[in-house]
CSV table of C-alpha atoms and ligand atoms in Angstrom, one decimal:
chain,number,residue,atom,x,y,z
A,129,MET,CA,62.8,-42.3,-147.7
A,130,SER,CA,59.7,-43.7,-149.4
A,131,PRO,CA,56.3,-42.2,-148.5
A,132,LEU,CA,54.4,-43.8,-145.6
A,133,THR,CA,50.8,-44.7,-145.8
A,134,ILE,CA,48.7,-45.9,-142.8
A,135,VAL,CA,45.4,-47.5,-143.4
A,136,GLY,CA,42.7,-48.7,-141.0
A,137,ALA,CA,43.4,-46.2,-138.3
A,138,VAL,CA,40.6,-44.8,-136.1
A,139,VAL,CA,39.9,-41.1,-135.5
A,140,ASP,CA,36.6,-40.1,-133.8
A,141,GLY,CA,35.2,-43.6,-134.4
A,142,GLU,CA,35.8,-43.4,-138.2
A,143,LYS,CA,38.3,-45.5,-140.1
A,144,VAL,CA,40.8,-43.3,-142.0
A,145,GLY,CA,44.0,-43.6,-144.0
A,146,LEU,CA,46.8,-41.2,-143.8
A,147,ARG,CA,49.6,-40.6,-146.4
A,148,CYS,CA,52.9,-38.9,-145.4
A,149,GLU,CA,55.3,-37.3,-147.9
A,150,ASP,CA,58.5,-35.4,-147.2
A,151,GLY,CA,57.9,-35.4,-143.4
A,152,ALA,CA,54.4,-33.9,-143.6
A,153,ILE,CA,50.9,-35.3,-143.9
A,154,ALA,CA,49.9,-35.2,-147.6
A,155,THR,CA,46.3,-36.6,-147.3
A,156,ILE,CA,44.1,-38.0,-144.6
A,157,GLY,CA,40.6,-39.5,-145.0
A,158,PRO,CA,38.5,-42.7,-145.5
A,159,GLU,CA,39.6,-43.2,-149.1
A,160,VAL,CA,43.4,-42.8,-148.6
A,161,ALA,CA,45.3,-45.9,-149.8
A,162,PRO,CA,48.9,-46.7,-150.4
A,163,GLN,CA,50.5,-45.8,-153.7
A,164,PRO,CA,53.1,-48.0,-155.5
A,165,GLY,CA,56.4,-47.7,-153.7
A,166,ASP,CA,54.9,-46.6,-150.4
A,167,GLU,CA,55.8,-48.1,-147.0
A,168,ALA,CA,52.3,-49.3,-145.8
A,169,ILE,CA,51.1,-50.0,-142.3
A,170,ASP,CA,47.7,-51.6,-141.6
A,171,ALA,CA,46.7,-50.0,-138.3
A,172,ALA,CA,43.9,-52.6,-138.0
A,173,GLY,CA,41.6,-50.4,-136.0
A,174,ALA,CA,44.2,-48.7,-133.7
A,175,THR,CA,43.4,-45.2,-132.5
A,176,LEU,CA,45.4,-42.5,-134.2
A,177,VAL,CA,46.3,-39.4,-132.1
A,178,PRO,CA,48.8,-36.5,-132.6
A,179,ALA,CA,52.2,-37.0,-131.0
A,180,LEU,CA,53.1,-35.1,-127.8
A,181,VAL,CA,55.5,-32.1,-127.4
A,182,ASN,CA,57.7,-31.9,-124.4
A,183,GLY,CA,58.2,-28.2,-123.9
A,184,HIS,CA,61.0,-28.2,-121.4
A,185,THR,CA,63.7,-30.8,-120.6
A,186,HIS,CA,67.4,-31.4,-120.2
A,187,ALA,CA,67.5,-34.7,-122.1
A,188,ALA,CA,71.0,-35.9,-121.3
A,189,MET,CA,70.2,-35.7,-117.5
A,190,THR,CA,68.9,-39.3,-117.9
A,191,LEU,CA,72.5,-40.0,-116.8
A,192,PHE,CA,71.7,-38.5,-113.4
A,193,ARG,CA,68.4,-40.3,-112.9
A,194,GLY,CA,68.1,-41.9,-109.5
A,195,HIS,CA,71.0,-40.0,-107.9
A,196,GLY,CA,70.4,-37.6,-105.0
A,197,GLY,CA,66.7,-37.4,-105.6
A,198,ASP,CA,66.0,-37.0,-101.9
A,199,LEU,CA,68.4,-34.1,-101.4
A,200,PRO,CA,67.2,-30.5,-101.2
A,201,LEU,CA,67.6,-28.6,-104.5
A,202,MET,CA,70.8,-26.7,-103.7
A,203,ARG,CA,72.6,-29.6,-102.1
A,204,TRP,CA,71.6,-31.8,-105.0
A,205,LEU,CA,73.0,-29.3,-107.5
A,206,ARG,CA,76.2,-28.7,-105.5
A,207,GLU,CA,77.0,-32.2,-104.5
A,208,MET,CA,75.6,-34.3,-107.3
A,209,VAL,CA,75.0,-32.4,-110.5
A,210,TRP,CA,77.6,-29.6,-110.8
A,211,PRO,CA,80.7,-31.6,-110.0
A,212,VAL,CA,79.7,-34.3,-112.6
A,213,GLU,CA,78.7,-31.7,-115.2
A,214,ALA,CA,82.1,-30.1,-114.9
A,215,LYS,CA,83.7,-33.2,-116.5
A,216,LEU,CA,81.0,-34.0,-119.1
A,217,GLN,CA,82.2,-35.0,-122.5
A,218,ALA,CA,80.3,-34.7,-125.8
A,219,ASP,CA,79.8,-38.5,-125.8
A,220,ASP,CA,78.2,-38.4,-122.4
A,221,VAL,CA,75.7,-35.9,-123.6
A,222,TYR,CA,75.2,-37.8,-126.9
A,223,TRP,CA,74.3,-41.1,-125.2
A,224,GLY,CA,72.4,-39.6,-122.3
A,225,THR,CA,70.2,-37.8,-125.0
A,226,ARG,CA,69.9,-41.0,-127.0
A,227,LEU,CA,68.6,-42.7,-123.9
A,228,ALA,CA,66.1,-39.8,-123.4
A,229,CYS,CA,65.0,-40.1,-127.0
A,230,VAL,CA,64.3,-43.9,-126.6
A,231,GLU,CA,62.1,-43.1,-123.7
A,232,MET,CA,60.3,-40.3,-125.5
A,233,ILE,CA,59.7,-42.4,-128.6
A,234,ARG,CA,58.3,-45.2,-126.4
A,235,THR,CA,56.0,-42.8,-124.7
A,236,GLY,CA,54.8,-40.8,-127.7
A,237,THR,CA,56.8,-37.6,-127.7
A,238,ALA,CA,57.9,-36.3,-131.1
A,239,ARG,CA,59.4,-33.0,-130.3
A,240,PHE,CA,61.1,-31.5,-127.3
A,241,TRP,CA,62.7,-28.2,-126.1
A,242,ASP,CA,66.1,-28.9,-124.6
A,243,MET,CA,68.6,-26.8,-122.5
A,244,TYR,CA,71.9,-28.6,-121.8
A,245,TRP,CA,75.7,-28.5,-122.2
A,246,GLN,CA,77.2,-29.6,-125.5
A,247,PRO,CA,74.1,-28.8,-127.6
A,248,GLU,CA,75.7,-30.0,-130.8
A,249,ALA,CA,76.0,-33.5,-129.2
A,250,THR,CA,72.3,-33.3,-128.3
A,251,ALA,CA,71.5,-32.3,-131.9
A,252,ARG,CA,73.4,-35.3,-133.2
A,253,ALA,CA,71.5,-37.6,-130.9
A,254,VAL,CA,68.2,-36.2,-131.8
A,255,GLU,CA,68.9,-36.6,-135.5
A,256,ASP,CA,70.2,-40.1,-135.1
A,257,ALA,CA,67.1,-41.0,-133.0
A,258,GLY,CA,64.7,-39.4,-135.6
A,259,LEU,CA,63.0,-36.9,-133.3
A,260,ARG,CA,62.8,-33.1,-133.6
A,261,ALA,CA,64.1,-30.6,-131.0
A,262,THR,CA,64.7,-27.0,-130.3
A,263,ILE,CA,68.1,-26.9,-128.6
A,264,GLY,CA,70.1,-24.4,-126.7
A,265,GLY,CA,73.2,-24.6,-124.5
A,266,PRO,CA,72.6,-23.0,-121.0
A,267,LEU,CA,74.1,-19.6,-120.4
A,268,PHE,CA,75.3,-18.6,-117.0
A,269,ASP,CA,77.5,-15.7,-116.1
A,270,ALA,CA,77.2,-15.4,-112.4
A,271,ASP,CA,80.9,-16.0,-112.3
A,272,GLY,CA,81.6,-13.1,-114.5
A,273,ARG,CA,82.4,-15.1,-117.7
A,274,THR,CA,80.0,-13.0,-119.8
A,275,GLU,CA,82.1,-12.6,-122.9
A,276,GLU,CA,83.1,-16.2,-122.9
A,277,MET,CA,79.4,-17.2,-122.7
A,278,LYS,CA,78.5,-14.9,-125.7
A,279,ALA,CA,81.3,-16.5,-127.8
A,280,GLN,CA,80.1,-20.0,-126.8
A,281,ALA,CA,76.5,-19.1,-127.5
A,282,LEU,CA,77.3,-17.8,-131.0
A,283,ALA,CA,79.4,-20.9,-131.8
A,284,ASP,CA,76.6,-23.1,-130.6
A,285,LEU,CA,74.1,-21.2,-132.8
A,286,GLU,CA,76.3,-21.7,-135.8
A,287,ALA,CA,76.8,-25.4,-135.1
A,288,LEU,CA,73.0,-25.9,-134.6
A,289,ALA,CA,72.2,-23.9,-137.8
A,290,ALA,CA,74.3,-26.4,-139.8
A,291,ARG,CA,72.2,-29.4,-138.6
A,292,GLY,CA,69.2,-30.7,-140.6
A,293,PRO,CA,65.6,-29.6,-140.6
A,294,ALA,CA,64.7,-31.6,-137.4
A,295,ILE,CA,66.8,-29.2,-135.3
A,296,ASP,CA,66.0,-25.6,-134.4
A,297,ALA,CA,68.3,-23.4,-132.4
A,298,ALA,CA,67.5,-21.4,-129.2
A,299,LEU,CA,69.4,-19.2,-126.9
A,300,ALA,CA,68.9,-20.6,-123.4
A,301,PRO,CA,69.8,-18.2,-120.6
A,302,HIS,CA,69.5,-20.4,-117.6
A,303,SER,CA,67.4,-18.0,-115.4
A,304,ILE,CA,67.2,-14.4,-114.2
A,305,TYR,CA,69.2,-15.3,-111.0
A,306,THR,CA,72.2,-16.9,-112.8
A,307,VAL,CA,72.5,-14.6,-115.8
A,308,SER,CA,73.4,-10.9,-115.6
A,309,GLU,CA,71.2,-8.1,-116.9
A,310,GLY,CA,73.7,-7.3,-119.6
A,311,LEU,CA,73.8,-10.9,-120.9
A,312,LEU,CA,70.0,-11.1,-120.9
A,313,ARG,CA,69.8,-7.9,-123.0
A,314,TRP,CA,72.4,-9.4,-125.4
A,315,VAL,CA,70.3,-12.6,-125.6
A,316,ALA,CA,67.2,-10.5,-126.6
A,317,GLU,CA,69.1,-8.6,-129.3
A,318,THR,CA,70.8,-11.7,-130.7
A,319,ALA,CA,67.7,-13.8,-130.8
A,320,ALA,CA,65.8,-11.0,-132.6
A,321,GLU,CA,68.7,-10.5,-135.1
A,322,ARG,CA,69.0,-14.2,-135.8
A,323,GLY,CA,65.4,-15.2,-135.6
A,324,VAL,CA,66.0,-17.9,-133.0
A,325,ALA,CA,64.0,-18.8,-130.0
A,326,ILE,CA,64.7,-18.0,-126.3
A,327,HIS,CA,64.3,-20.7,-123.6
A,328,ILE,CA,64.6,-19.7,-120.0
A,329,HIS,CA,63.5,-20.9,-116.5
A,330,LEU,CA,61.2,-18.3,-114.9
A,331,SER,CA,59.4,-17.9,-111.7
A,332,GLU,CA,60.0,-21.5,-110.4
A,333,THR,CA,60.3,-20.6,-106.7
A,334,GLU,CA,58.9,-17.9,-104.6
A,335,HIS,CA,62.4,-17.0,-103.5
A,336,GLU,CA,63.2,-16.1,-107.1
A,337,VAL,CA,60.4,-13.6,-107.1
A,338,GLU,CA,61.4,-12.0,-103.9
A,339,GLU,CA,65.0,-11.7,-105.0
A,340,CYS,CA,64.0,-10.2,-108.4
A,341,LEU,CA,61.8,-7.6,-106.6
A,342,ALA,CA,64.6,-6.7,-104.3
A,343,ALA,CA,67.3,-6.5,-107.0
A,344,HIS,CA,65.3,-5.1,-109.9
A,345,GLY,CA,62.1,-3.6,-108.4
A,346,ALA,CA,60.0,-5.8,-110.7
A,347,ARG,CA,58.5,-9.3,-110.7
A,348,PRO,CA,60.3,-11.8,-113.0
A,349,ALA,CA,58.2,-11.5,-116.1
A,350,ALA,CA,58.1,-7.7,-115.9
A,351,TYR,CA,61.8,-7.7,-115.5
A,352,LEU,CA,62.3,-9.9,-118.6
A,353,ASP,CA,59.9,-7.7,-120.5
A,354,ARG,CA,61.9,-4.6,-119.6
A,355,LEU,CA,65.0,-6.3,-121.1
A,356,GLY,CA,63.1,-7.3,-124.3
A,357,LEU,CA,63.0,-11.1,-123.8
A,358,LEU,CA,59.3,-11.7,-124.0
A,359,GLY,CA,58.2,-12.4,-127.6
A,360,GLU,CA,56.5,-14.9,-129.8
A,361,ARG,CA,59.6,-17.1,-129.9
A,362,THR,CA,60.1,-17.2,-126.1
A,363,VAL,CA,59.5,-20.3,-123.9
A,364,LEU,CA,59.3,-19.6,-120.1
A,365,ALA,CA,59.7,-22.9,-118.2
A,366,HIS,CA,57.7,-23.2,-114.9
A,367,GLY,CA,55.9,-19.9,-114.3
A,368,VAL,CA,54.6,-21.1,-110.9
A,369,TRP,CA,54.5,-17.7,-109.2
A,370,LEU,CA,53.3,-15.5,-112.1
A,371,ASP,CA,50.7,-13.0,-111.0
A,372,ALA,CA,47.8,-11.6,-113.1
A,373,ALA,CA,49.7,-8.6,-114.4
A,374,GLU,CA,52.6,-10.8,-115.5
A,375,LEU,CA,50.3,-13.2,-117.3
A,376,GLU,CA,48.7,-10.2,-119.1
A,377,THR,CA,52.1,-9.1,-120.3
A,378,ILE,CA,53.2,-12.6,-121.3
A,379,ALA,CA,49.9,-12.9,-123.3
A,380,ALA,CA,50.3,-9.5,-124.9
A,381,ARG,CA,53.9,-10.4,-126.1
A,382,GLY,CA,52.8,-13.9,-127.3
A,383,ALA,CA,55.3,-15.8,-125.2
A,384,THR,CA,54.7,-19.4,-124.1
A,385,VAL,CA,54.7,-20.8,-120.6
A,386,VAL,CA,55.6,-24.4,-120.2
A,387,THR,CA,54.4,-25.9,-116.9
A,388,ASN,CA,56.3,-28.8,-115.4
A,389,PRO,CA,54.0,-30.1,-112.6
A,390,VAL,CA,55.9,-33.3,-111.7
A,391,ALA,CA,59.3,-31.5,-111.4
A,392,ASN,CA,57.6,-28.7,-109.4
A,393,MET,CA,56.1,-31.2,-106.9
A,394,LYS,CA,59.3,-33.2,-106.7
A,395,LEU,CA,61.3,-30.1,-105.9
A,396,ALA,CA,58.5,-29.0,-103.5
A,397,VAL,CA,58.2,-25.5,-104.9
A,398,GLY,CA,55.0,-25.1,-102.9
A,399,GLY,CA,52.8,-23.7,-105.6
A,400,ALA,CA,51.0,-24.5,-108.8
A,401,PHE,CA,51.2,-22.7,-112.2
A,402,PRO,CA,48.1,-20.4,-112.2
A,403,TYR,CA,46.5,-22.1,-115.3
A,404,PRO,CA,43.0,-20.6,-115.0
A,405,ALA,CA,44.4,-17.1,-114.8
A,406,ALA,CA,46.8,-17.9,-117.7
A,407,ARG,CA,43.9,-19.1,-119.8
A,408,ARG,CA,41.8,-16.0,-119.0
A,409,ALA,CA,44.7,-13.8,-120.0
A,410,GLY,CA,45.1,-15.8,-123.3
A,411,VAL,CA,48.7,-17.1,-122.5
A,412,ALA,CA,50.0,-19.9,-124.8
A,413,VAL,CA,50.7,-22.9,-122.6
A,414,GLY,CA,52.7,-26.1,-123.0
A,415,LEU,CA,53.7,-29.1,-120.9
A,416,GLY,CA,57.1,-30.3,-120.0
A,417,THR,CA,58.9,-32.9,-117.9
A,418,ASP,CA,62.0,-30.9,-117.0
A,419,GLY,CA,65.2,-33.1,-116.8
A,420,ALA,CA,65.3,-36.7,-115.6
A,421,GLY,CA,67.3,-35.4,-112.6
A,422,SER,CA,64.2,-33.7,-111.3
A,423,ASN,CA,61.2,-35.7,-112.5
A,424,ASP,CA,62.6,-38.5,-113.1
A,425,SER,CA,60.5,-39.8,-116.0
A,426,LEU,CA,60.3,-38.4,-119.5
A,427,ASP,CA,56.9,-40.1,-120.0
A,428,LEU,CA,54.8,-37.0,-120.7
A,429,PHE,CA,51.6,-38.9,-120.1
A,430,ALA,CA,52.5,-38.9,-116.4
A,431,ASP,CA,53.0,-35.2,-116.5
A,432,LEU,CA,49.7,-34.8,-118.3
A,433,LYS,CA,47.9,-36.6,-115.5
A,434,ALA,CA,49.8,-34.6,-112.8
A,435,PHE,CA,49.0,-31.4,-114.6
A,436,ALA,CA,45.3,-32.1,-114.7
A,437,LEU,CA,45.2,-33.3,-111.1
A,438,MET,CA,47.3,-30.5,-109.7
A,439,GLN,CA,45.1,-27.8,-111.4
A,440,ARG,CA,41.9,-29.4,-110.1
A,441,HIS,CA,43.3,-29.8,-106.6
A,442,ALA,CA,45.1,-26.4,-106.3
A,443,ASN,CA,42.0,-24.6,-107.6
A,444,GLY,CA,39.5,-26.6,-105.6
A,445,ASP,CA,37.5,-27.1,-108.7
A,446,PRO,CA,37.1,-30.3,-110.8
A,447,THR,CA,35.9,-28.3,-113.8
A,448,VAL,CA,39.0,-26.0,-114.1
A,449,LEU,CA,40.8,-28.0,-116.8
A,450,PRO,CA,38.7,-30.2,-119.1
A,451,ALA,CA,40.5,-33.4,-120.2
A,452,ALA,CA,40.3,-32.5,-123.9
A,453,GLU,CA,42.0,-29.2,-123.1
A,454,ALA,CA,44.7,-30.8,-121.0
A,455,TRP,CA,45.4,-33.2,-123.9
A,456,GLN,CA,45.7,-30.2,-126.3
A,457,VAL,CA,48.3,-28.7,-123.9
A,458,ALA,CA,50.3,-31.9,-124.0
A,459,THR,CA,50.3,-32.0,-127.9
A,460,GLY,CA,51.4,-28.4,-128.2
A,461,ALA,CA,48.0,-27.3,-129.6
A,462,ARG,CA,47.6,-24.5,-127.0
A,463,ALA,CA,50.9,-22.9,-128.0
A,464,PRO,CA,51.7,-21.9,-131.7
A,465,LEU,CA,55.4,-21.9,-130.9
A,466,LEU,CA,55.2,-25.6,-129.8
A,467,ASP,CA,53.1,-27.0,-132.7
A,468,GLY,CA,54.1,-24.6,-135.4
A,469,GLY,CA,50.6,-23.2,-135.6
A,470,CYS,CA,49.4,-26.3,-137.5
A,471,GLU,CA,46.1,-28.1,-136.9
A,472,PRO,CA,47.3,-31.6,-136.1
A,473,LEU,CA,46.5,-34.6,-138.3
A,474,THR,CA,45.6,-32.3,-141.3
A,475,PRO,CA,47.3,-32.0,-144.7
A,476,GLY,CA,50.4,-29.9,-144.4
A,477,ALA,CA,50.9,-30.6,-140.7
A,478,PRO,CA,54.1,-32.4,-139.7
A,479,ALA,CA,53.7,-36.2,-139.9
A,480,ASP,CA,54.1,-36.7,-136.2
A,481,PHE,CA,51.5,-39.1,-134.8
A,482,LEU,CA,50.9,-42.2,-132.7
A,483,LEU,CA,48.9,-45.4,-133.0
A,484,LEU,CA,47.7,-46.6,-129.6
A,485,ARG,CA,47.8,-50.2,-128.6
A,486,ARG,CA,44.7,-52.0,-129.8
A,487,ASP,CA,44.7,-54.3,-126.7
A,488,ALA,CA,45.0,-51.4,-124.2
A,489,TYR,CA,42.5,-51.8,-121.5
A,490,GLU,CA,42.9,-48.2,-120.4
A,491,ILE,CA,41.0,-46.7,-123.3
A,492,GLY,CA,38.1,-47.5,-125.5
A,493,LEU,CA,35.1,-47.6,-123.2
A,494,GLY,CA,34.8,-43.9,-122.1
A,495,ASP,CA,35.7,-40.5,-123.5
A,496,LEU,CA,39.1,-40.8,-125.3
A,497,ALA,CA,40.5,-37.6,-123.9
A,498,SER,CA,39.5,-38.4,-120.4
A,499,ASP,CA,41.1,-41.9,-120.7
A,500,LEU,CA,44.3,-40.5,-122.2
A,501,VAL,CA,44.7,-38.0,-119.3
A,502,TYR,CA,43.6,-40.1,-116.3
A,503,ALA,CA,43.9,-43.8,-117.2
A,504,ALA,CA,46.7,-44.1,-119.8
A,505,GLY,CA,50.5,-44.0,-119.5
A,506,GLY,CA,53.1,-43.9,-122.1
A,507,SER,CA,53.0,-47.7,-122.5
A,508,ILE,CA,49.7,-47.2,-124.4
A,509,VAL,CA,51.7,-46.2,-127.5
A,510,ASP,CA,52.2,-48.9,-130.0
A,511,THR,CA,53.6,-47.0,-133.0
A,512,THR,CA,55.4,-43.6,-133.0
A,513,VAL,CA,55.9,-41.8,-136.3
A,514,VAL,CA,57.9,-38.6,-136.6
A,515,ALA,CA,58.4,-36.7,-139.8
A,516,GLY,CA,56.8,-39.6,-141.7
A,517,ARG,CA,59.3,-42.1,-140.3
A,518,VAL,CA,58.3,-45.0,-138.1
A,519,LEU,CA,60.5,-44.8,-135.0
A,520,MET,CA,58.6,-47.5,-133.0
A,521,ARG,CA,56.3,-50.3,-134.1
A,522,GLY,CA,54.8,-52.8,-131.8
A,523,GLY,CA,56.5,-51.1,-128.8
A,524,GLU,CA,60.0,-51.9,-130.2
A,525,VAL,CA,62.5,-49.1,-130.8
A,526,GLU,CA,65.3,-50.2,-133.1
A,527,GLY,CA,68.7,-50.1,-131.4
A,528,ALA,CA,67.3,-49.4,-127.9
A,529,ALA,CA,69.4,-52.1,-126.2
A,530,GLU,CA,72.6,-50.6,-127.6
A,531,VAL,CA,71.6,-47.2,-126.5
A,532,LEU,CA,70.9,-48.4,-122.9
A,533,ALA,CA,74.3,-50.2,-122.8
A,534,GLN,CA,76.2,-47.1,-124.0
A,535,ALA,CA,74.4,-44.8,-121.7
A,536,ALA,CA,75.1,-47.1,-118.7
A,537,GLU,CA,78.7,-47.1,-119.6
A,538,ARG,CA,78.9,-43.3,-119.8
A,539,ALA,CA,77.1,-43.0,-116.5
A,540,HIS,CA,79.5,-45.4,-114.9
A,541,SER,CA,82.5,-43.5,-116.2
A,542,LEU,CA,81.1,-40.4,-114.6
A,543,GLY,CA,80.8,-42.1,-111.3
A,544,LEU,CA,77.0,-42.4,-111.6
A,545,GLY,CA,76.7,-46.0,-112.6
B,666,ZN,ZN1,64.7,-27.1,-116.2
């Protein structure tokens, strides 16, 4: 792949150029110009911003979008999701994930954290789409299949390790109420041994907290800490019911909480992630969509707006989450695990960025961060670049029609079409 150079992009009102080499930003500044052999793009005054990071999803669940959305959670899982998941083939996961990737590319997400069946098929789809992802197959052993789950998890880790640099592996125990204490301990040990991440749902409903207190005499984060699962490579999805002491522990261990405000509201969990307390404690925070079965969109701009609105509303305070800070959460900049600890749009950082539509009426008059959070949607993205490769230009993603047709066929064959 030849180096990519963008000229005429706008950052903070200044025109800049940006040159990408080997998937990273090599140089950025007013004097940067294409070198012979570069692929060159004239941004013609388009605004340049970092790409977004979706910290929690189940990408292939695009196949379930629009089915059973008005059912209560357990009926939706029992009647709609689990019977279909029992017959999922690798090709279903592949095309469902490709569809998710088209949507993410179109709406400015470069990297995502995924938990779903057939993780190798997810990885293939991510690589073919040109995105990056941290992927783990979900672990459940409520039915007593603990040893089988361990073997599957090790096989998945091996398969994911063999993929290219765009793929990172995670162990993904589904939750504290579907995974035994023994398997959770094994996950902690195995993740530490192999240097892989842990991705788990935590403290999504109040019922989960009550059950955990009754069964283990501790709240969910304290229970996970006892088992050794909280560390710098741990993502906790949801965290709606975390209390101050749990947030202190999570901050001390360096774990990341990914809030999913749209999914939380759709499933009517009845609370809001305690962002102000998390910030006071110094918790790393990211933003996620959750799966398309429970959101139903993968446009992270929508979650960004919901995140900011929910925090203002729940806290009765319009100053609780400044727009610039909300934008940082959506780009992974408030969680080193999500952005790799790199200052975005600087030399050495991954070449993951967006050019916004020059004709977008939603931005340009007021404060950019405020417009991005409250006025814009994913349709504001004109160009998506990931690892120095142009995945969308002028709103067009190559091969999108074929992906849609294949995904529709797979959904139909599962009885979801
Ligand atoms: Zn989830």
